[in-house]
mmCIF file of N, CA and C in Angstrom:
data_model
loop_
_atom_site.group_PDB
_atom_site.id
_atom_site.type_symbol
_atom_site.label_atom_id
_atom_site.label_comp_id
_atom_site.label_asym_id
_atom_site.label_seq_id
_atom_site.Cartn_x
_atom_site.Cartn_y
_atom_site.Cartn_z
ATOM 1 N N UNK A 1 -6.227 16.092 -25.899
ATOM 2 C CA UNK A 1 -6.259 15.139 -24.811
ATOM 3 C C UNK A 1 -6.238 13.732 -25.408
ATOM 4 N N UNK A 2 -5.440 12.605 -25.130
ATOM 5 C CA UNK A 2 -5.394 11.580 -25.274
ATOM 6 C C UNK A 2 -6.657 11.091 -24.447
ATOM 7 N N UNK A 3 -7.544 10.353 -25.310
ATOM 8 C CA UNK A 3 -8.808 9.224 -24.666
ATOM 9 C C UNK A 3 -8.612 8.039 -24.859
ATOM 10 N N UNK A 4 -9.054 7.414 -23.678
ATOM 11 C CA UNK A 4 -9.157 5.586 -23.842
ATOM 12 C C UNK A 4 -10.538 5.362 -23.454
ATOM 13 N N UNK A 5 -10.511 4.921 -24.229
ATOM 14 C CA UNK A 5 -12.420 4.646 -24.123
ATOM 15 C C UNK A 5 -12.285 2.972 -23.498
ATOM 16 N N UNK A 6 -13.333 2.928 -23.077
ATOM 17 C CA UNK A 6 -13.889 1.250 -22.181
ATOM 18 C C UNK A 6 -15.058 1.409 -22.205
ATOM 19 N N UNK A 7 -15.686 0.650 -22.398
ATOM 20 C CA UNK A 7 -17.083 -0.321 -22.379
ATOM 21 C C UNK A 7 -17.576 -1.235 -21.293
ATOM 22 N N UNK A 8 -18.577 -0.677 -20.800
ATOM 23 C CA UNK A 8 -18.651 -1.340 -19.408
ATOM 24 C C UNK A 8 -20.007 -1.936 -19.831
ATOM 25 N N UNK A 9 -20.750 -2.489 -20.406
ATOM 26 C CA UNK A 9 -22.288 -2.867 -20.805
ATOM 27 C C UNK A 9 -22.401 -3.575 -19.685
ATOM 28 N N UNK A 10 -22.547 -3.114 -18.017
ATOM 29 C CA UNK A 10 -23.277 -3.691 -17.066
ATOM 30 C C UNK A 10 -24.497 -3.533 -16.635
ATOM 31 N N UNK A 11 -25.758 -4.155 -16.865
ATOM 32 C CA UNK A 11 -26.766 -4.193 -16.657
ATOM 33 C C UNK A 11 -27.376 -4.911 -15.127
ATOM 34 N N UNK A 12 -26.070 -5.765 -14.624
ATOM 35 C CA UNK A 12 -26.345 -6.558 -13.313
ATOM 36 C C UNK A 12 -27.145 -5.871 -11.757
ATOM 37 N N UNK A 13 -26.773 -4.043 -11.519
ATOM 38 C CA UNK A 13 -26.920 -3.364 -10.694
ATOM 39 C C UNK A 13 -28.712 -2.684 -11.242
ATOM 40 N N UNK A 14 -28.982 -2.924 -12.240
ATOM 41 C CA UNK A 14 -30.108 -2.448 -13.027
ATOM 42 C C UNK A 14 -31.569 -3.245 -12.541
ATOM 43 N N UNK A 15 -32.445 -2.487 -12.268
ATOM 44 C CA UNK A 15 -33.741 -3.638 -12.072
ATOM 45 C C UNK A 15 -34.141 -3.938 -13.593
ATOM 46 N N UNK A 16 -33.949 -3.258 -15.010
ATOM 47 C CA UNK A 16 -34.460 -3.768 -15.710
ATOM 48 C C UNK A 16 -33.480 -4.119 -16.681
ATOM 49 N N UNK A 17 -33.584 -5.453 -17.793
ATOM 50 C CA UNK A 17 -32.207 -5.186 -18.518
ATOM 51 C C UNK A 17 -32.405 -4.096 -19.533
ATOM 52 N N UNK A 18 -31.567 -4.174 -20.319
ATOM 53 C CA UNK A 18 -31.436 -3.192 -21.624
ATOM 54 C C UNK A 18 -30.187 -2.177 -21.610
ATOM 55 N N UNK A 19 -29.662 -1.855 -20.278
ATOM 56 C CA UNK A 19 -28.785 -0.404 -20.168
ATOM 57 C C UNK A 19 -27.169 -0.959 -20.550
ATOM 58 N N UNK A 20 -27.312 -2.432 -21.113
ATOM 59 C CA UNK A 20 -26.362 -2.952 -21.131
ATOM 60 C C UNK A 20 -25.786 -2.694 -22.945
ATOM 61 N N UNK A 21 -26.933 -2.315 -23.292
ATOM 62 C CA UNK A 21 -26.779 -2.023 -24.859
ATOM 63 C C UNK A 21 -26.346 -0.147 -25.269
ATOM 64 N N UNK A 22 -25.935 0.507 -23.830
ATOM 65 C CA UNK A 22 -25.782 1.671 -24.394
ATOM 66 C C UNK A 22 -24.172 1.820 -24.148
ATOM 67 N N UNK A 23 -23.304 0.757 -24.219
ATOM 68 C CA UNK A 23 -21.749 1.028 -25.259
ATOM 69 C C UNK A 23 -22.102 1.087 -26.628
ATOM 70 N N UNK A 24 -22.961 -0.076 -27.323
ATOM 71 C CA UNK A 24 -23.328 0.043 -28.456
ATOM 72 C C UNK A 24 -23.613 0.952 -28.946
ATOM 73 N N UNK A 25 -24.651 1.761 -28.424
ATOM 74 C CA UNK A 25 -25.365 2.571 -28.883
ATOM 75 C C UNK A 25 -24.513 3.997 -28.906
ATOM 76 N N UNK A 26 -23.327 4.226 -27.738
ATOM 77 C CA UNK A 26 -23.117 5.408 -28.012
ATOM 78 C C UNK A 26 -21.766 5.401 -29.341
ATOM 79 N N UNK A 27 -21.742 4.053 -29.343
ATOM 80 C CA UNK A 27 -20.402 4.070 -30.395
ATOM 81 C C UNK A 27 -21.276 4.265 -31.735
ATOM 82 N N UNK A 28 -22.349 3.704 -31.825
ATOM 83 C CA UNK A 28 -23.138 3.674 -33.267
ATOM 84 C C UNK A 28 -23.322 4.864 -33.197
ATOM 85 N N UNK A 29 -23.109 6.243 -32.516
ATOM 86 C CA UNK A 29 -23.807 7.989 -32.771
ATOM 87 C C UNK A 29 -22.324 8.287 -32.801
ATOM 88 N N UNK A 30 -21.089 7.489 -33.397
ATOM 89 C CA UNK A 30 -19.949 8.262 -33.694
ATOM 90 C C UNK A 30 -19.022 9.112 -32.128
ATOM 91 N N UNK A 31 -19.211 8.493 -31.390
ATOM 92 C CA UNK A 31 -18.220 9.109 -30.241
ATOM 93 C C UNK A 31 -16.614 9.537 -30.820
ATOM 94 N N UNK A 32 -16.387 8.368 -31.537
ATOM 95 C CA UNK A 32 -14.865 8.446 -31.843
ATOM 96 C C UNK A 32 -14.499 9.300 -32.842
ATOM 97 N N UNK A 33 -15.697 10.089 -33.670
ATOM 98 C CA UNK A 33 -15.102 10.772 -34.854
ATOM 99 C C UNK A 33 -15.673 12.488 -34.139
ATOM 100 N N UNK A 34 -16.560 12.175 -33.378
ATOM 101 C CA UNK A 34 -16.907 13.687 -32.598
ATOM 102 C C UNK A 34 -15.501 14.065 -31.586
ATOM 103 N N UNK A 35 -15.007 13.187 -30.895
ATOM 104 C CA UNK A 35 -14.354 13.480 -30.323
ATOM 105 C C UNK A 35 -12.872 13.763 -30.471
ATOM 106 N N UNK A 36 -12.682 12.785 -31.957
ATOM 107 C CA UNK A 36 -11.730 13.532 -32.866
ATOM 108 C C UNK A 36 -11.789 14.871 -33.214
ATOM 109 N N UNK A 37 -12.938 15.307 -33.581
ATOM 110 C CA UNK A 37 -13.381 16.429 -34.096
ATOM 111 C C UNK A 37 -12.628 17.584 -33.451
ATOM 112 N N UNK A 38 -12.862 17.067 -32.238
ATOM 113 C CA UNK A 38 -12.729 18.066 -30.696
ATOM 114 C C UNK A 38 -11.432 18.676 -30.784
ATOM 115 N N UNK A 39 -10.405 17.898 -31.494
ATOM 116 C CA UNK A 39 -8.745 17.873 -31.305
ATOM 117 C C UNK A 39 -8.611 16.620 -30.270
ATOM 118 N N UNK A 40 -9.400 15.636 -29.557
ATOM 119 C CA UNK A 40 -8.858 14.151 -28.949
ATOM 120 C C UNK A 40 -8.293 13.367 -29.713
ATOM 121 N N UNK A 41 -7.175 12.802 -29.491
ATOM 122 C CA UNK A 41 -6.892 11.337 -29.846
ATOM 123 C C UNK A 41 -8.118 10.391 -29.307
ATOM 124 N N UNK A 42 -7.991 9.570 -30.101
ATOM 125 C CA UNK A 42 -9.374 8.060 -28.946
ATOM 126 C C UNK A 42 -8.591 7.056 -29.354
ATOM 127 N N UNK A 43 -8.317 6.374 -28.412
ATOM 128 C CA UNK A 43 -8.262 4.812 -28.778
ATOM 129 C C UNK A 43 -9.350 3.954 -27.782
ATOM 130 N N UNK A 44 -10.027 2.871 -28.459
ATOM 131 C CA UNK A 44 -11.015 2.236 -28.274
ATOM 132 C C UNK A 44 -10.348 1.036 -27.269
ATOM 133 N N UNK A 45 -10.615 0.586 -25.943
ATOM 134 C CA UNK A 45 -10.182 -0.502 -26.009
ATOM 135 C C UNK A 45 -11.369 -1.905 -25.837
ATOM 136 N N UNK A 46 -12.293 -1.554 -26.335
ATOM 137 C CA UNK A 46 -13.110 -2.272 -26.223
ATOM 138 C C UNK A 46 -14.018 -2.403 -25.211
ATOM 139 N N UNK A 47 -14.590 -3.931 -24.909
ATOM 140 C CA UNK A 47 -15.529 -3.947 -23.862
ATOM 141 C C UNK A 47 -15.018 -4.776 -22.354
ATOM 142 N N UNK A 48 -15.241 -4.736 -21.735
ATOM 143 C CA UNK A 48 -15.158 -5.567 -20.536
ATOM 144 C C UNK A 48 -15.827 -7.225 -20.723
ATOM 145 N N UNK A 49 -15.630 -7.968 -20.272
ATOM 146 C CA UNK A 49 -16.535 -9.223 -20.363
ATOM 147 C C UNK A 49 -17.381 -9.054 -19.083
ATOM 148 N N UNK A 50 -18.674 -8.977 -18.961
ATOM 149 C CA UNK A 50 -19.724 -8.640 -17.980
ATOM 150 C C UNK A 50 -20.191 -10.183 -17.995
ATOM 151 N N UNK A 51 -20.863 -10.612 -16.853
ATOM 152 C CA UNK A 51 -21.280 -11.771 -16.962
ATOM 153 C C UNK A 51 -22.967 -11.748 -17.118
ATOM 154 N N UNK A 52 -23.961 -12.303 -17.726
ATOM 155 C CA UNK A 52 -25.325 -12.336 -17.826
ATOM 156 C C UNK A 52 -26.233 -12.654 -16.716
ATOM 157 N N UNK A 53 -27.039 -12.231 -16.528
ATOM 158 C CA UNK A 53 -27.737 -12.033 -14.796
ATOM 159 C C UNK A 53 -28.061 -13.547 -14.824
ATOM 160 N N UNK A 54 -28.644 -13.757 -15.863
ATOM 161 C CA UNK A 54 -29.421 -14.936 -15.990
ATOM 162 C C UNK A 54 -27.933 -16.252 -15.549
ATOM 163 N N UNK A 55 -26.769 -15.707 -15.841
ATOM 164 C CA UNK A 55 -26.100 -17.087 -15.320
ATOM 165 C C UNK A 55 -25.210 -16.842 -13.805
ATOM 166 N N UNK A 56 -26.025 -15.707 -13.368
ATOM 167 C CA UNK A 56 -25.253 -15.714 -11.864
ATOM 168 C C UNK A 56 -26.173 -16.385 -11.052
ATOM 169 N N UNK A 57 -25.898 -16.350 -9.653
ATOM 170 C CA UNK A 57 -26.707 -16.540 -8.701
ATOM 171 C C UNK A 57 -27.269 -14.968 -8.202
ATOM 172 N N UNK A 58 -28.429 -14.466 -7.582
ATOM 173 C CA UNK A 58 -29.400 -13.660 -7.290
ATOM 174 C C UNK A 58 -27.943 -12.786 -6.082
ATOM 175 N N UNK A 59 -28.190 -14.188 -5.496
ATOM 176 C CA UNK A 59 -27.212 -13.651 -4.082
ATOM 177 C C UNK A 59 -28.443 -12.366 -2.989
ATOM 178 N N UNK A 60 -28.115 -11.817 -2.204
ATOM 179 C CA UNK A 60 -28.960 -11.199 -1.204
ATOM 180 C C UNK A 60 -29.775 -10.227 -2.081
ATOM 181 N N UNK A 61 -31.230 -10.293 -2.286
ATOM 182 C CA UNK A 61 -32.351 -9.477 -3.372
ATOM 183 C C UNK A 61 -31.991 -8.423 -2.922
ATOM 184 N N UNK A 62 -31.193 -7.567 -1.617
ATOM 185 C CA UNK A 62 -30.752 -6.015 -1.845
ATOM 186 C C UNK A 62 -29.642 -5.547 -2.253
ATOM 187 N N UNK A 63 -28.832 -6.781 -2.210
ATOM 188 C CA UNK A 63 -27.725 -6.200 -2.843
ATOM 189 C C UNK A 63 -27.296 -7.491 -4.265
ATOM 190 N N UNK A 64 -28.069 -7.135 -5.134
ATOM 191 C CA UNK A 64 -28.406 -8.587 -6.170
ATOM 192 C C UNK A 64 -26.850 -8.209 -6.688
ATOM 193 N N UNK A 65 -26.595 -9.445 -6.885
ATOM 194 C CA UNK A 65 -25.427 -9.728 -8.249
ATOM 195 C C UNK A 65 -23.751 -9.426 -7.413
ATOM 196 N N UNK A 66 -23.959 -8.994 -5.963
ATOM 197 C CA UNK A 66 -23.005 -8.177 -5.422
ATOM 198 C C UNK A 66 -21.475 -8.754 -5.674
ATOM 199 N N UNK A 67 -21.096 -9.902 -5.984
ATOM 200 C CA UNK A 67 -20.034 -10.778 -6.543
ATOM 201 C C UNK A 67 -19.902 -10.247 -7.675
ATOM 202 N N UNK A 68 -20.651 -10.664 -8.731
ATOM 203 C CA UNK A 68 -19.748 -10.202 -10.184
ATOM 204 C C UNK A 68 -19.670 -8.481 -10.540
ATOM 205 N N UNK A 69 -20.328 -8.123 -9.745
ATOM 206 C CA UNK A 69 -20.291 -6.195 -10.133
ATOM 207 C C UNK A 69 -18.923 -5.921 -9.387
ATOM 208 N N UNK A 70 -18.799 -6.634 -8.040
ATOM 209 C CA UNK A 70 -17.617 -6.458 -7.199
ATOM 210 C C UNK A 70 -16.395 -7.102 -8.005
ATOM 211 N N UNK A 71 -16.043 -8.102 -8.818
ATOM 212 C CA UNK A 71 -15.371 -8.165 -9.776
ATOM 213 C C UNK A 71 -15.325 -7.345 -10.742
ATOM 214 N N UNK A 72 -16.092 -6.700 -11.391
ATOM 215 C CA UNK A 72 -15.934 -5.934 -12.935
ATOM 216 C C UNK A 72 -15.381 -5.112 -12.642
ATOM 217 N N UNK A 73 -15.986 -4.159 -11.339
ATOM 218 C CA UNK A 73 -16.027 -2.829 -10.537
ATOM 219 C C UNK A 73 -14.087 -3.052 -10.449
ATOM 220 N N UNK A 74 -13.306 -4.083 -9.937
ATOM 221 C CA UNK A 74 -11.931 -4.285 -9.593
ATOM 222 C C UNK A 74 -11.578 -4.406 -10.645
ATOM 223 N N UNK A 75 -12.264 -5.289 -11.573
ATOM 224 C CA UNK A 75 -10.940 -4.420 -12.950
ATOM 225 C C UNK A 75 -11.149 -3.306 -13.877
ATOM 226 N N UNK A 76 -12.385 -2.834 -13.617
ATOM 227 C CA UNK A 76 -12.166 -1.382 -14.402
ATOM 228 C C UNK A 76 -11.706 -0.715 -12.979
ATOM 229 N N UNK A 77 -11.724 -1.004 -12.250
ATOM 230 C CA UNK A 77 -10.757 0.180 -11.319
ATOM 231 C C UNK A 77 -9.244 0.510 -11.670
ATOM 232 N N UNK A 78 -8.859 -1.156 -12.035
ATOM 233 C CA UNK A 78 -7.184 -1.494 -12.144
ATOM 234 C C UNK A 78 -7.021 -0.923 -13.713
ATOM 235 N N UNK A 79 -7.900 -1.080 -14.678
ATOM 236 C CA UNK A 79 -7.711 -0.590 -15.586
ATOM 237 C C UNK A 79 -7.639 1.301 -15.828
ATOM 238 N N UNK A 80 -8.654 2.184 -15.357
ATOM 239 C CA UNK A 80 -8.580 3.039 -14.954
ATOM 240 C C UNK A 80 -7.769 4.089 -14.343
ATOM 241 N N UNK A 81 -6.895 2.737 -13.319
ATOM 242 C CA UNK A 81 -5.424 3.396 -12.580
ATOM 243 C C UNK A 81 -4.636 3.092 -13.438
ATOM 244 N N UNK A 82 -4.351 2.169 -14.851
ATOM 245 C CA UNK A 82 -3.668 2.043 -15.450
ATOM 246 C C UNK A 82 -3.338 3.007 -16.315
ATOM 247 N N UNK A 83 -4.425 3.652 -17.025
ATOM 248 C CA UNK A 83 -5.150 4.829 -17.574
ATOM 249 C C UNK A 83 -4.547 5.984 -17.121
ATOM 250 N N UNK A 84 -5.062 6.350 -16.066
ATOM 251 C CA UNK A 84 -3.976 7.593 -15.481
ATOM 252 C C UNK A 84 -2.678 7.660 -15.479
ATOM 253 N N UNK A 85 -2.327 6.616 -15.142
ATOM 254 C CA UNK A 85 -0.225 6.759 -14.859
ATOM 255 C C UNK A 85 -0.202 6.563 -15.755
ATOM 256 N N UNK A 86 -0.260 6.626 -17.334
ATOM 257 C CA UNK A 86 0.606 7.211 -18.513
ATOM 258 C C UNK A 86 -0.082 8.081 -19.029
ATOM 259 N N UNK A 87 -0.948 9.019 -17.768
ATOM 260 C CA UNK A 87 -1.377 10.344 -18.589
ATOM 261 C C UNK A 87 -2.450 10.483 -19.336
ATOM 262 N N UNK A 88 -3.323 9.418 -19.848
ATOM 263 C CA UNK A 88 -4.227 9.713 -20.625
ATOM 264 C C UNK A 88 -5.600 9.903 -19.829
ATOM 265 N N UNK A 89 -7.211 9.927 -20.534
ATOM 266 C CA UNK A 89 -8.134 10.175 -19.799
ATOM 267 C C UNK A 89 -8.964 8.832 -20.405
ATOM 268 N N UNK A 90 -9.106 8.010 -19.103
ATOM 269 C CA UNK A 90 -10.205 6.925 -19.029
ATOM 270 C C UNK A 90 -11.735 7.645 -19.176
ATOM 271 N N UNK A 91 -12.337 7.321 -20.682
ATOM 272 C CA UNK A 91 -14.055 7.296 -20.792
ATOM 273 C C UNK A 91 -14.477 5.930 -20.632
ATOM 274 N N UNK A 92 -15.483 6.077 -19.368
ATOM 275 C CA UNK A 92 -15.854 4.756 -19.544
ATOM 276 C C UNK A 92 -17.487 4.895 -20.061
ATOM 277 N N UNK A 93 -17.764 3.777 -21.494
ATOM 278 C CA UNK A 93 -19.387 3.720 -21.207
ATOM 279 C C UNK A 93 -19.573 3.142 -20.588
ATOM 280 N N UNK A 94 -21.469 3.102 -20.010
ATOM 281 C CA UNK A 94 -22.009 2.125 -19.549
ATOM 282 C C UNK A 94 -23.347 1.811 -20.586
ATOM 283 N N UNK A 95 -23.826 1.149 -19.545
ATOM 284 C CA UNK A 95 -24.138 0.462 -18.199
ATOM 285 C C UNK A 95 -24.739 1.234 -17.821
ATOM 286 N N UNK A 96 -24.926 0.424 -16.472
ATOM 287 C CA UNK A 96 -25.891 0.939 -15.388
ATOM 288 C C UNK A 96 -25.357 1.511 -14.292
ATOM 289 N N UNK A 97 -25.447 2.310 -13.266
ATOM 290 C CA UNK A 97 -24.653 3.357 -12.401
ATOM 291 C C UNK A 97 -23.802 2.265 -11.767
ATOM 292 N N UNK A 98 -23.607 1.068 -11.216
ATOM 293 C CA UNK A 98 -22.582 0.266 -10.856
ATOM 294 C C UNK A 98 -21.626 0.425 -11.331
ATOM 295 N N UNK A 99 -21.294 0.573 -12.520
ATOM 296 C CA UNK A 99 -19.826 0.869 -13.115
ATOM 297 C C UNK A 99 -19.168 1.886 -12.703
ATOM 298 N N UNK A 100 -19.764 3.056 -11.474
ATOM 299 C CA UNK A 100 -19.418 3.758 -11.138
ATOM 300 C C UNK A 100 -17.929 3.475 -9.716
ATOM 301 N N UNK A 101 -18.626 2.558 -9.474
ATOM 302 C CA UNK A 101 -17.838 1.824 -8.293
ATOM 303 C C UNK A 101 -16.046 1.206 -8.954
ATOM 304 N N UNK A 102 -15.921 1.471 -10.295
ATOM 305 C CA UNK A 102 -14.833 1.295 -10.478
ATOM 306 C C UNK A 102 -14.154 2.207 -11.301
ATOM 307 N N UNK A 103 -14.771 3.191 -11.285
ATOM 308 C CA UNK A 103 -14.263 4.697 -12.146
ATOM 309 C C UNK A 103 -14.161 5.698 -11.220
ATOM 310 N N UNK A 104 -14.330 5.474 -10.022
ATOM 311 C CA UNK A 104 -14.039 6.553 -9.346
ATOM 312 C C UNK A 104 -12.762 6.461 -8.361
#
């Protein structure tokens, strides 16, 4: 199977930070050489640019951050559909379950 890996380190949908450090973390436990292992191709394409909570605005406390997740969420969507129509399989890390809103 051809893989394209993406990096979503969004922590914005999260009440606490930190979940923004597990692209890092799953690339530092070797994803790309296990999954070689497997018989996958991987190509890495890196990370997304996420924006830092601390420089958004709060916006409505139930639906915090709902602007820039609603941006990221639209281009890993577009990226994702890009992903499919030449066949390969979009992995996305995260993050925090928000990134879900553009992988599905």
């Amino acid at each position: 199977m051809r893989i394209r890996m993406i990096g979503a380190p969004m922590d914005l949908g999260a009440d606490r930070r930190g979940v923004d450090i597990g692209t890092s973390a799953i690339r530092y436990a070797d994803i790309n050489d296990r999954l070689r292992t497997l018989g996958h191709s991987v190509k890495d394409m890196g990370n997304l640019l996420i924006p830092q909570p601390e420089s958004q605005p709060l916006g409505n406390p139930k639906l915090k951050y709902l602007e820039p997740i609603v941006r990221v969420s639209e281009e890993l969507a577009n990226i994702v559909t890009s992903i499919l129509q030449e066949g390969e399989f979009p992995l996305i890390l995260g993050g925090d379950h928000s990134i879900a809103l553009g992988s599905i």
